[in-house]
Amino acid sequence: MNRSTLLHHARLLAAAGLLAALAACGSDRQAPPAALPSAAAPKHDSRLALVPAPASMTPGEGRLALGNGTTVLAGDEAARAVAGQFAALLERGRGIRLRIGDDKQGAQGAIRFVLDPARADAGREAYLLEVTPAGATVRAADATGLFHGAMTLLQLATIDAAGAWLPAVRIEDAPRFSWRGFMMDPARHFWSVDQVKQVIDAMALHKLNVLHWHLTDDQGWRVEIRKYPKLTEVGGCRIPAGDGGIDPVSGQPRPYCGYYTQDQVREIVAYAAARHITVVPEINQPGHATAAIAAYPELGSTSTPLQPSSEWGVFPNLFNTEESTIAFLEDVIGELVPLFPGTYFHIGGDEAVKDQWEASPRVQARMREVGAKTEMEMQSHIVARLEKFLAAHGKRLVGWDEILEGPLPPEATVMSWRGTEGGLKAAREGHDVVMSPSGDLYLDYLQTESPYEPPGRPATITLRQVYDFEPVPAELEEDRRHHILGLQANLWTEHTRTWERFEHHVFPRLAAMAETGWTPAARKDYDDFLRRLPAQLERYRAWGIGYALTPFQVDAVAVDDRKAGTVEVALDNPLGYAVHYTTDGSEPSASSPAYKAPLTLTLPARLRAAAFADGQPLAPARDYAWDAASLLTRSDEQLGICPDAGRLLLRLEDDGPADGERAIFNTTIFYPCWQWNAAELDGVAAVKVRAGRIPYYFQLAHDEPHRTFEPARSAHGELDIHAGGCNGQRVASVPLPATTGEDGFVELEAPLAESPGGRQDLCLRFTGDTRPQMWVIDRVTLQLR
Ligand code: ACM
């Protein structure tokens, strides 16, 4: 609970100076584009820095000028539509107004979009783009190919504020995979129609073609179903945990609501279709169904009344197995099928723990009726029914890889999320497969080790890891490889409460995934991708796409030598771009000293550093300062977690204030234990800990028994401190209060009986099971004698 985090942030900033490496006040907001120094004309070839890289590209001689009045020519209607889209986007991104003409006669210097049936062999998505000083032409057999060609032209044109022209080039291009997807989760946090459209726009610019729309989950039912209005009336609202769910004025519960009407669905699907993107809806069953069961309890497998949940994790609540419930699912799907013209319909199927079915005599009786020997076979029975229903409506079923655990109709497509093993097995069994493994393509995992990352799952999935993911397993037999339709990046939004954080997680990692989806494997080259990335960032700024700055900034790790009065500072840019720094407080430039090896600075010290490509800063410089006092403090981001605590490290946001900025904590929910590795303990008299408290809002299903608590020795438990790691001697302990202070924090002071001395790992952990709350560490300070 925390009512004054803003104050906390302000104070922390003041106390720490601009102690970025040491402060827990990481902002995930990228600075607005205006904060970046305006880029001087980049090198010539940055215009050809296309993302995703085309299948083949031959630079030509000269350039084609672009300006207000440059003509775009298109013959038939489909080509005219693409020409119009290109002109609108160019005006939006570059402020250039093209004139759209009829392709009756060629115009000097014009851009032509030509539907060319002779190119049909290359495929619907393929295009040929030729730019010469005399004009530009995009040719394709289909409007989809023309559109991809238009997006390439737009990329060529959206570089370099100094002059508008297209470099001469010949590009012959077609995608490697037919499914290049992104999954959006409006169930945990809701995204407006306008935000969905922004996602679609950005997908088009990356040549992605499938938007997987995760419309239902435990926390919310997000799509209007006319036959079942309570799905959205009841299932569309949850009360957020803790202070976030209390109206600060009235003190009453404040629901968090949202759903898309069917008219809005039509609008979004049409918007996507105009950008050659197919929307695949997901109705999740039999698990992730709490919101639906809260609306219609007769659908559930429990007699306990349910509410749409504001907790995260895996819930026990499954739809029951009655014919009437299958009819309900068919009704829902039946209402949605006409709204989604695409081939695929996603029926979920993941994380359906079967405890309720095992405990239900009625479900057990139904299993006997349908001949299901296991609960998984019961699930398969429902999947098979839905598959038939979808096939009768001309649709193909896709589901998460758990659906492979029981008998599965051969027509079903498998989305492999628990690694690639499910996808490999499915392809071998003859199913089509989309690869979206959580360890490589889940964008709610953080992307750098920076303390400035927003909340998320802090197992780090770097840009490189996303880039390097290969959807076709090496061991998959040649004659089964065609079953790998492609890949998909997923953004779950439990920990993503704001649009800025959404964009932070998605960009630029989506660009890396897009390249794998589009570019021939043999042409992929990570170093080359990094060289092209600054141009893509320039386009993001022109197109109004927010992106993570953390990969483009400089992190500092400082090791103090208190006796010498110095600090040794290691600098790092997460992507390996060149780092330049100053120590006199001035803005670093490309001619400032280049960082090569750790620096030894005399206290007090200041350091400003930025990462550079082609002589230009990639993001605003970070500003660091250290003095003798600041080196005695560590934020939770700088602490390690205890060796036994690593099952699920989360970067969690405070529950309050209801509106505005909230503190963020690194914590583990299985074993709340932190470690200050190699702390200098000479002369230390006490350890001060600033601790916060957040709701314990997790459902762990079968992982629940893996949680560990040290037994409490007093009414509210205590904070224990051990030296030499958690198995070392307990050197201090302080009882915990019943509640925090008004500001949501407590300051705990633990005097050391005797100073252990030397450098030792300091282990800090809370005892007792404090649910429904949990204590978290915000900051640790060593107090000297
Ligand atoms: C999933 O991440 N549960 C599909």
Short mmCIF file of C-alpha atoms in Angstrom, two decimals, residues 287-756:
data_model
loop_
_atom_site.label_atom_id
_atom_site.label_comp_id
_atom_site.label_asym_id
_atom_site.label_seq_id
_atom_site.Cartn_x
_atom_site.Cartn_y
_atom_site.Cartn_z
CA GLY A 287 -9.31 -22.63 -18.31
CA HIS A 288 -8.67 -18.89 -18.04
CA ALA A 289 -12.45 -18.73 -17.73
CA THR A 290 -13.01 -17.01 -14.38
CA ALA A 291 -14.59 -13.85 -15.85
CA ALA A 292 -17.08 -15.85 -17.91
CA ILE A 293 -18.00 -18.08 -14.98
CA ALA A 294 -18.40 -15.01 -12.76
CA ALA A 295 -21.00 -13.78 -15.29
CA TYR A 296 -22.76 -17.12 -15.72
CA PRO A 297 -22.00 -19.38 -12.74
CA GLU A 298 -23.80 -22.31 -14.38
CA LEU A 299 -20.86 -22.56 -16.81
CA GLY A 300 -18.40 -23.35 -14.01
CA SER A 301 -17.16 -26.44 -12.26
CA THR A 302 -17.33 -24.99 -8.75
CA SER A 303 -20.16 -23.86 -6.50
CA THR A 304 -17.99 -21.06 -5.07
CA PRO A 305 -19.16 -17.68 -6.43
CA LEU A 306 -16.46 -16.02 -8.54
CA GLN A 307 -15.54 -12.50 -9.54
CA PRO A 308 -13.38 -11.49 -12.51
CA SER A 309 -9.99 -11.74 -10.93
CA SER A 310 -7.43 -9.06 -10.20
CA GLU A 311 -4.80 -11.63 -9.38
CA TRP A 312 -2.28 -13.04 -11.83
CA GLY A 313 -1.25 -16.61 -12.49
CA VAL A 314 -2.92 -19.94 -13.08
CA PHE A 315 -6.45 -20.34 -11.67
CA PRO A 316 -8.35 -23.55 -10.92
CA ASN A 317 -11.59 -22.31 -12.53
CA LEU A 318 -12.61 -24.33 -15.57
CA PHE A 319 -15.77 -24.33 -17.64
CA ASN A 320 -17.74 -27.46 -16.87
CA THR A 321 -18.25 -30.20 -19.42
CA GLU A 322 -22.03 -30.06 -19.90
CA GLU A 323 -23.58 -30.15 -23.38
CA SER A 324 -25.14 -26.79 -22.48
CA THR A 325 -21.67 -25.32 -21.88
CA ILE A 326 -20.38 -26.64 -25.20
CA ALA A 327 -23.50 -25.06 -26.74
CA PHE A 328 -22.58 -21.80 -25.01
CA LEU A 329 -19.08 -21.92 -26.52
CA GLU A 330 -20.59 -22.65 -29.93
CA ASP A 331 -22.97 -19.71 -29.51
CA VAL A 332 -20.09 -17.40 -28.66
CA ILE A 333 -17.96 -18.63 -31.53
CA GLY A 334 -21.00 -18.55 -33.80
CA GLU A 335 -21.55 -14.85 -33.06
CA LEU A 336 -17.89 -14.03 -33.65
CA VAL A 337 -17.20 -16.07 -36.78
CA PRO A 338 -19.02 -13.63 -39.11
CA LEU A 339 -16.97 -10.74 -37.69
CA PHE A 340 -13.61 -12.34 -38.47
CA PRO A 341 -13.16 -13.18 -42.15
CA GLY A 342 -9.77 -14.85 -41.59
CA THR A 343 -9.21 -18.60 -41.71
CA TYR A 344 -8.20 -19.19 -38.09
CA PHE A 345 -10.03 -19.13 -34.77
CA HIS A 346 -8.06 -19.63 -31.51
CA ILE A 347 -9.73 -21.66 -28.76
CA GLY A 348 -7.05 -21.28 -26.08
CA GLY A 349 -6.57 -24.54 -24.21
CA ASP A 350 -3.59 -23.57 -22.06
CA GLU A 351 -2.98 -24.00 -18.34
CA ALA A 352 -6.26 -25.78 -17.61
CA VAL A 353 -5.38 -27.44 -14.29
CA LYS A 354 -7.93 -30.16 -13.75
CA ASP A 355 -8.46 -30.10 -9.96
CA GLN A 356 -12.10 -28.99 -10.23
CA TRP A 357 -12.89 -31.60 -12.85
CA GLU A 358 -11.23 -34.29 -10.75
CA ALA A 359 -13.29 -33.24 -7.74
CA SER A 360 -16.61 -32.99 -9.60
CA PRO A 361 -18.81 -36.13 -9.66
CA ARG A 362 -20.79 -34.53 -12.49
CA VAL A 363 -17.69 -34.03 -14.66
CA GLN A 364 -16.57 -37.57 -13.87
CA ALA A 365 -19.99 -38.81 -15.01
CA ARG A 366 -19.70 -36.79 -18.22
CA MET A 367 -16.28 -38.31 -18.84
CA ARG A 368 -17.83 -41.76 -18.67
CA GLU A 369 -20.64 -40.60 -21.01
CA VAL A 370 -18.23 -39.39 -23.70
CA GLY A 371 -15.71 -42.19 -23.13
CA ALA A 372 -12.93 -39.95 -21.84
CA LYS A 373 -10.50 -41.91 -19.66
CA THR A 374 -8.66 -38.85 -18.37
CA GLU A 375 -9.53 -35.22 -17.78
CA MET A 376 -7.21 -34.35 -20.67
CA GLU A 377 -9.27 -36.58 -22.94
CA MET A 378 -12.33 -34.73 -21.72
CA GLN A 379 -10.67 -31.49 -22.78
CA SER A 380 -9.82 -33.09 -26.13
CA HIS A 381 -13.45 -34.08 -26.56
CA ILE A 382 -14.45 -30.41 -26.28
CA VAL A 383 -11.62 -29.33 -28.62
CA ALA A 384 -12.80 -31.87 -31.19
CA ARG A 385 -16.38 -30.58 -30.90
CA LEU A 386 -15.23 -27.00 -31.40
CA GLU A 387 -13.03 -28.06 -34.31
CA LYS A 388 -16.05 -29.61 -36.05
CA PHE A 389 -18.14 -26.53 -35.33
CA LEU A 390 -15.47 -24.23 -36.71
CA ALA A 391 -14.91 -26.42 -39.78
CA ALA A 392 -18.63 -26.30 -40.49
CA HIS A 393 -18.28 -22.51 -40.53
CA GLY A 394 -15.25 -22.63 -42.82
CA LYS A 395 -12.71 -21.96 -40.07
CA ARG A 396 -9.61 -23.71 -38.81
CA LEU A 397 -8.96 -24.22 -35.13
CA VAL A 398 -5.74 -23.08 -33.49
CA GLY A 399 -4.89 -23.69 -29.84
CA TRP A 400 -2.02 -23.48 -27.34
CA ASP A 401 0.26 -26.52 -27.30
CA GLU A 402 -1.50 -28.18 -24.33
CA ILE A 403 -4.14 -29.36 -26.82
CA LEU A 404 -1.53 -31.86 -28.04
CA GLU A 405 -1.73 -33.72 -24.73
CA GLY A 406 -4.91 -35.47 -25.80
CA PRO A 407 -6.21 -36.74 -29.11
CA LEU A 408 -6.29 -33.88 -31.58
CA PRO A 409 -8.01 -33.61 -34.98
CA PRO A 410 -5.34 -33.44 -37.71
CA GLU A 411 -6.73 -30.13 -38.99
CA ALA A 412 -5.91 -28.36 -35.71
CA THR A 413 -3.05 -25.88 -35.71
CA VAL A 414 -0.80 -25.78 -32.64
CA MET A 415 0.69 -22.63 -31.15
CA SER A 416 3.85 -23.75 -29.37
CA TRP A 417 4.47 -21.57 -26.30
CA ARG A 418 6.14 -23.91 -23.78
CA GLY A 419 9.34 -23.91 -25.80
CA THR A 420 9.43 -25.41 -29.28
CA GLU A 421 9.03 -29.05 -28.28
CA GLY A 422 5.25 -28.95 -28.67
CA GLY A 423 5.65 -27.44 -32.10
CA LEU A 424 8.18 -30.06 -33.12
CA LYS A 425 5.93 -32.90 -31.95
CA ALA A 426 2.88 -31.32 -33.60
CA ALA A 427 4.65 -30.86 -36.95
CA ARG A 428 5.85 -34.46 -36.85
CA GLU A 429 2.25 -35.54 -36.24
CA GLY A 430 1.16 -33.52 -39.27
CA HIS A 431 -0.30 -30.43 -37.58
CA ASP A 432 0.44 -26.93 -38.73
CA VAL A 433 2.42 -24.98 -36.15
CA VAL A 434 3.05 -21.42 -35.08
CA MET A 435 6.12 -21.02 -32.89
CA SER A 436 5.81 -18.57 -30.04
CA PRO A 437 8.02 -19.93 -27.27
CA SER A 438 7.83 -18.06 -24.00
CA GLY A 439 11.61 -18.11 -23.54
CA ASP A 440 12.28 -16.27 -26.80
CA LEU A 441 9.20 -14.41 -27.98
CA TYR A 442 7.29 -13.29 -24.87
CA LEU A 443 7.64 -9.55 -24.82
CA ASP A 444 6.43 -9.10 -21.23
CA TYR A 445 9.85 -10.38 -20.19
CA LEU A 446 12.28 -7.51 -19.72
CA GLN A 447 14.78 -6.74 -22.44
CA THR A 448 17.82 -5.47 -20.52
CA GLU A 449 19.30 -5.70 -17.04
CA SER A 450 18.81 -1.96 -16.63
CA PRO A 451 17.24 -0.78 -13.36
CA TYR A 452 15.08 1.44 -15.56
CA GLU A 453 13.01 -1.36 -17.04
CA PRO A 454 9.26 -1.11 -16.41
CA PRO A 455 7.43 -3.85 -14.50
CA GLY A 456 7.51 -7.26 -16.10
CA ARG A 457 8.91 -10.71 -15.84
CA PRO A 458 12.59 -10.02 -15.40
CA ALA A 459 14.04 -13.08 -16.93
CA THR A 460 15.65 -11.07 -19.67
CA ILE A 461 14.80 -11.69 -23.31
CA THR A 462 17.24 -9.51 -25.17
CA LEU A 463 16.88 -8.13 -28.66
CA ARG A 464 19.52 -10.59 -29.78
CA GLN A 465 17.64 -13.52 -28.29
CA VAL A 466 14.47 -12.52 -30.12
CA TYR A 467 16.50 -12.04 -33.33
CA ASP A 468 18.26 -15.38 -33.03
CA PHE A 469 15.13 -17.44 -32.49
CA GLU A 470 14.78 -19.94 -35.34
CA PRO A 471 11.21 -21.21 -35.84
CA VAL A 472 12.13 -24.36 -37.75
CA PRO A 473 13.77 -26.85 -35.36
CA ALA A 474 16.99 -28.23 -36.83
CA GLU A 475 15.87 -31.76 -35.99
CA LEU A 476 12.56 -31.48 -37.88
CA GLU A 477 12.50 -33.74 -40.90
CA GLU A 478 12.58 -32.03 -44.28
CA ASP A 479 9.17 -33.35 -45.34
CA ARG A 480 7.52 -31.87 -42.21
CA ARG A 481 9.04 -28.42 -42.36
CA HIS A 482 6.20 -26.96 -44.38
CA HIS A 483 4.04 -27.39 -41.25
CA ILE A 484 5.86 -24.53 -39.54
CA LEU A 485 3.64 -21.66 -40.64
CA GLY A 486 5.76 -19.10 -38.87
CA LEU A 487 6.21 -17.34 -35.58
CA GLN A 488 4.53 -14.93 -33.23
CA ALA A 489 5.58 -12.58 -30.44
CA ASN A 490 3.18 -12.34 -27.49
CA LEU A 491 2.70 -9.49 -25.07
CA TRP A 492 0.82 -10.53 -21.94
CA THR A 493 -0.20 -7.47 -20.00
CA GLU A 494 -0.49 -8.39 -16.32
CA HIS A 495 2.39 -6.07 -15.58
CA THR A 496 1.76 -3.63 -18.42
CA ARG A 497 -0.64 -1.00 -17.15
CA THR A 498 0.14 1.86 -19.52
CA TRP A 499 0.48 2.37 -23.25
CA GLU A 500 4.02 3.71 -22.84
CA ARG A 501 5.03 0.44 -21.21
CA PHE A 502 3.25 -1.50 -23.91
CA GLU A 503 5.30 0.23 -26.60
CA HIS A 504 8.45 -0.11 -24.49
CA HIS A 505 8.07 -3.89 -24.37
CA VAL A 506 7.18 -4.26 -28.03
CA PHE A 507 9.68 -2.00 -29.81
CA PRO A 508 12.28 -2.59 -31.02
CA ARG A 509 12.01 -6.32 -30.22
CA LEU A 510 9.12 -6.71 -32.65
CA ALA A 511 11.47 -5.54 -35.43
CA ALA A 512 13.82 -8.42 -34.60
CA MET A 513 10.99 -10.93 -34.71
CA ALA A 514 9.65 -9.41 -37.94
CA GLU A 515 12.99 -9.96 -39.63
CA THR A 516 12.93 -13.66 -38.75
CA GLY A 517 9.41 -13.88 -40.13
CA TRP A 518 10.19 -12.15 -43.40
CA THR A 519 13.86 -12.36 -44.34
CA PRO A 520 15.42 -15.51 -45.81
CA ALA A 521 17.38 -17.27 -43.03
CA ALA A 522 20.60 -17.03 -45.03
CA ARG A 523 20.29 -13.24 -45.23
CA LYS A 524 19.77 -12.71 -41.53
CA ASP A 525 22.72 -11.07 -39.81
CA TYR A 526 22.41 -9.65 -36.29
CA ASP A 527 25.33 -7.23 -36.60
CA ASP A 528 23.88 -5.88 -39.81
CA PHE A 529 20.49 -5.61 -38.07
CA LEU A 530 22.13 -3.49 -35.36
CA ARG A 531 23.65 -1.26 -38.05
CA ARG A 532 20.17 -0.80 -39.58
CA LEU A 533 18.40 -0.29 -36.27
CA PRO A 534 19.19 3.44 -35.78
CA ALA A 535 17.40 4.11 -39.08
CA GLN A 536 14.40 2.17 -37.80
CA LEU A 537 14.40 4.27 -34.62
CA GLU A 538 14.37 7.38 -36.77
CA ARG A 539 11.31 5.97 -38.53
CA TYR A 540 9.66 5.15 -35.20
CA ARG A 541 10.04 8.78 -34.21
CA ALA A 542 8.62 9.95 -37.52
CA TRP A 543 5.72 7.52 -37.27
CA GLY A 544 4.95 8.23 -33.60
CA ILE A 545 5.86 4.76 -32.36
CA GLY A 546 7.26 4.77 -28.82
CA TYR A 547 10.13 2.39 -28.15
CA ALA A 548 12.34 1.23 -25.30
CA LEU A 549 15.27 3.49 -24.63
CA THR A 550 16.90 1.08 -22.18
CA PRO A 551 18.70 -0.92 -24.93
CA PHE A 552 20.15 2.31 -26.29
CA GLN A 553 21.32 3.85 -23.04
CA VAL A 554 24.32 3.21 -20.85
CA ASP A 555 24.19 1.26 -17.60
CA ALA A 556 26.83 1.77 -14.94
CA VAL A 557 27.85 -0.70 -12.28
CA ALA A 558 29.93 0.81 -9.50
CA VAL A 559 32.13 -1.07 -7.04
CA ASP A 560 33.22 1.09 -4.16
CA ASP A 561 36.51 1.14 -2.35
CA ARG A 562 35.54 3.10 0.76
CA LYS A 563 39.02 3.06 2.22
CA ALA A 564 40.60 4.45 -0.92
CA GLY A 565 37.72 6.90 -1.49
CA THR A 566 37.30 5.68 -5.04
CA VAL A 567 34.76 3.89 -7.12
CA GLU A 568 35.39 1.55 -10.02
CA VAL A 569 32.76 2.00 -12.69
CA ALA A 570 31.97 -0.42 -15.48
CA LEU A 571 29.81 0.95 -18.32
CA ASP A 572 27.73 -1.08 -20.65
CA ASN A 573 25.39 -0.54 -23.55
CA PRO A 574 23.13 -3.59 -23.67
CA LEU A 575 23.36 -3.83 -27.47
CA GLY A 576 27.10 -3.20 -27.64
CA TYR A 577 26.97 0.21 -29.34
CA ALA A 578 30.00 2.44 -28.71
CA VAL A 579 29.89 4.26 -25.36
CA HIS A 580 31.32 7.76 -24.87
CA TYR A 581 31.43 9.56 -21.54
CA THR A 582 32.40 12.71 -19.71
CA THR A 583 33.34 13.21 -16.06
CA ASP A 584 32.97 17.01 -15.93
CA GLY A 585 29.19 17.15 -16.15
CA SER A 586 29.14 18.10 -19.84
CA GLU A 587 26.97 16.39 -22.45
CA PRO A 588 28.88 13.48 -23.99
CA SER A 589 29.43 13.53 -27.75
CA ALA A 590 31.01 11.15 -30.20
CA SER A 591 34.32 12.95 -29.63
CA SER A 592 34.18 12.45 -25.84
CA PRO A 593 36.41 9.64 -24.54
CA ALA A 594 35.30 6.21 -25.70
CA TYR A 595 34.71 3.71 -22.92
CA LYS A 596 37.11 0.76 -23.13
CA ALA A 597 37.66 -0.60 -19.62
CA PRO A 598 36.41 0.07 -16.08
CA LEU A 599 37.21 3.55 -14.81
CA THR A 600 38.54 4.35 -11.36
CA LEU A 601 37.04 7.63 -10.19
CA THR A 602 37.82 9.57 -7.04
CA LEU A 603 34.83 10.45 -4.86
CA PRO A 604 32.74 12.50 -5.24
CA ALA A 605 32.45 11.56 -8.89
CA ARG A 606 30.11 12.34 -11.74
CA LEU A 607 29.81 10.57 -15.03
CA ARG A 608 27.59 11.13 -18.06
CA ALA A 609 27.49 8.54 -20.78
CA ALA A 610 25.62 7.80 -23.98
CA ALA A 611 25.74 5.16 -26.71
CA PHE A 612 26.48 6.21 -30.28
CA ALA A 613 26.07 4.91 -33.80
CA ASP A 614 27.44 6.77 -36.83
CA GLY A 615 28.47 9.60 -34.54
CA GLN A 616 24.93 10.17 -33.31
CA PRO A 617 23.63 9.51 -29.78
CA LEU A 618 21.05 6.72 -29.78
CA ALA A 619 19.21 8.01 -26.69
CA PRO A 620 19.58 10.73 -24.07
CA ALA A 621 22.73 10.40 -21.96
CA ARG A 622 22.48 8.91 -18.47
CA ASP A 623 23.86 10.98 -15.63
CA TYR A 624 25.53 9.25 -12.68
CA ALA A 625 26.97 10.59 -9.44
CA TRP A 626 28.62 8.86 -6.50
CA ASP A 627 29.79 10.04 -3.12
CA ALA A 628 30.78 8.29 0.08
CA ALA A 629 27.19 8.24 1.38
CA SER A 630 25.53 7.02 -1.81
CA LEU A 631 27.82 4.00 -1.98
CA LEU A 632 26.35 2.74 1.28
CA THR A 633 22.93 2.33 -0.36
CA ARG A 634 21.49 -0.27 -2.69
CA SER A 635 18.07 -0.27 -4.31
CA ASP A 636 16.17 -3.52 -4.78
CA GLU A 637 17.26 -3.49 -8.43
CA GLN A 638 20.89 -3.56 -7.36
CA LEU A 639 20.46 -6.33 -4.86
CA GLY A 640 20.69 -9.88 -6.05
CA ILE A 641 18.10 -12.43 -5.15
CA CYS A 642 19.02 -15.30 -2.87
CA PRO A 643 20.26 -18.46 -4.57
CA ASP A 644 17.19 -20.39 -3.39
CA ALA A 645 14.72 -17.68 -4.35
CA GLY A 646 15.02 -17.75 -8.09
CA ARG A 647 11.94 -19.59 -9.18
CA LEU A 648 9.98 -16.54 -10.16
CA LEU A 649 11.59 -13.16 -9.97
CA LEU A 650 9.11 -10.44 -10.78
CA ARG A 651 9.41 -6.73 -11.22
CA LEU A 652 6.19 -5.61 -9.58
CA GLU A 653 4.47 -2.31 -9.36
CA ASP A 654 3.06 -0.97 -6.11
CA ASP A 655 -0.74 -1.11 -5.85
CA GLY A 656 -1.10 2.61 -5.25
CA PRO A 657 -1.67 5.40 -5.68
CA ALA A 658 -4.82 4.64 -7.67
CA ASP A 659 -3.68 7.11 -10.32
CA GLY A 660 -0.23 8.21 -11.27
CA GLU A 661 3.25 6.89 -10.85
CA ARG A 662 3.92 3.94 -8.56
CA ALA A 663 7.04 2.45 -7.04
CA ILE A 664 8.43 -0.70 -8.67
CA PHE A 665 10.03 -3.57 -6.75
CA ASN A 666 12.15 -6.54 -7.76
CA THR A 667 10.91 -9.46 -5.71
CA THR A 668 10.38 -13.18 -5.72
CA ILE A 669 7.07 -14.58 -4.66
CA PHE A 670 8.27 -18.10 -3.86
CA TYR A 671 10.85 -17.05 -1.30
CA PRO A 672 11.07 -13.35 -0.51
CA CYS A 673 14.82 -13.01 -0.03
CA TRP A 674 17.36 -10.51 -1.31
CA GLN A 675 21.15 -10.50 -1.28
CA TRP A 676 23.72 -7.65 -1.30
CA ASN A 677 26.61 -9.50 -2.76
CA ALA A 678 30.12 -8.72 -1.47
CA ALA A 679 28.98 -5.91 0.80
CA GLU A 680 31.85 -4.07 2.51
CA LEU A 681 30.97 -4.63 6.18
CA ASP A 682 33.98 -3.09 7.93
CA GLY A 683 32.77 -0.50 10.43
CA VAL A 684 29.08 -1.19 9.80
CA ALA A 685 26.99 -0.69 12.95
CA ALA A 686 23.49 -1.22 11.58
CA VAL A 687 21.54 -2.02 8.45
CA LYS A 688 18.62 0.23 7.56
CA VAL A 689 15.95 -1.15 5.28
CA ARG A 690 13.18 0.77 3.64
CA ALA A 691 10.44 -1.77 3.00
CA GLY A 692 7.14 -1.50 1.17
CA ARG A 693 4.14 -3.77 1.15
CA ILE A 694 2.10 -4.87 -1.82
CA PRO A 695 -0.85 -7.21 -2.16
CA TYR A 696 -0.01 -10.85 -2.66
CA TYR A 697 -2.03 -11.30 -5.85
CA PHE A 698 -0.88 -14.56 -7.34
CA GLN A 699 -2.54 -17.88 -8.13
CA LEU A 700 0.10 -20.55 -8.47
CA ALA A 701 -2.03 -23.68 -8.90
CA HIS A 702 0.21 -26.71 -8.51
CA ASP A 703 3.28 -24.57 -7.85
CA GLU A 704 1.78 -23.32 -4.59
CA PRO A 705 3.56 -25.92 -2.38
CA HIS A 706 6.91 -24.68 -3.71
CA ARG A 707 6.59 -21.45 -1.78
CA THR A 708 8.98 -21.22 1.15
CA PHE A 709 8.71 -19.19 4.32
CA GLU A 710 11.07 -18.98 7.23
CA PRO A 711 8.91 -19.38 10.33
CA ALA A 712 8.00 -16.15 12.11
CA ARG A 713 9.22 -15.78 15.73
CA SER A 714 6.98 -12.85 16.66
CA ALA A 715 3.44 -11.65 15.91
CA HIS A 716 4.14 -10.08 12.49
CA GLY A 717 7.37 -11.80 11.61
CA GLU A 718 10.72 -10.16 11.29
CA LEU A 719 13.37 -8.99 8.86
CA ASP A 720 16.40 -11.23 9.33
CA ILE A 721 19.88 -10.36 8.10
CA HIS A 722 22.60 -12.96 7.65
CA ALA A 723 26.25 -12.44 6.72
CA GLY A 724 28.07 -14.94 4.54
CA GLY A 725 24.89 -15.68 2.57
CA CYS A 726 21.58 -16.99 3.87
CA ASN A 727 23.20 -20.03 5.48
CA GLY A 728 25.70 -17.83 7.29
CA GLN A 729 25.35 -16.36 10.76
CA ARG A 730 22.29 -14.23 11.55
CA VAL A 731 23.83 -10.87 12.37
CA ALA A 732 20.70 -8.78 12.87
CA SER A 733 16.95 -9.06 13.16
CA VAL A 734 14.15 -6.56 13.57
CA PRO A 735 10.46 -7.29 14.23
CA LEU A 736 8.03 -6.17 11.53
CA PRO A 737 5.16 -3.80 12.35
CA ALA A 738 1.51 -4.67 11.73
CA THR A 739 1.23 -2.09 8.97
CA THR A 740 3.27 0.40 7.03
CA GLY A 741 3.29 4.14 7.58
CA GLU A 742 0.95 6.53 5.76
CA ASP A 743 3.34 6.72 2.83
CA GLY A 744 3.21 2.97 2.33
CA PHE A 745 6.74 2.30 3.58
CA VAL A 746 8.48 1.45 6.84
CA GLU A 747 12.05 2.26 7.79
CA LEU A 748 13.52 -0.69 9.68
CA GLU A 749 16.78 -0.38 11.54
CA ALA A 750 18.65 -3.54 12.46
CA PRO A 751 21.70 -2.96 14.70
CA LEU A 752 24.51 -5.48 14.28
CA ALA A 753 25.57 -7.16 17.52
CA GLU A 754 29.12 -7.05 16.24
CA SER A 755 30.39 -6.00 12.87
CA PRO A 756 31.17 -9.12 10.82
#
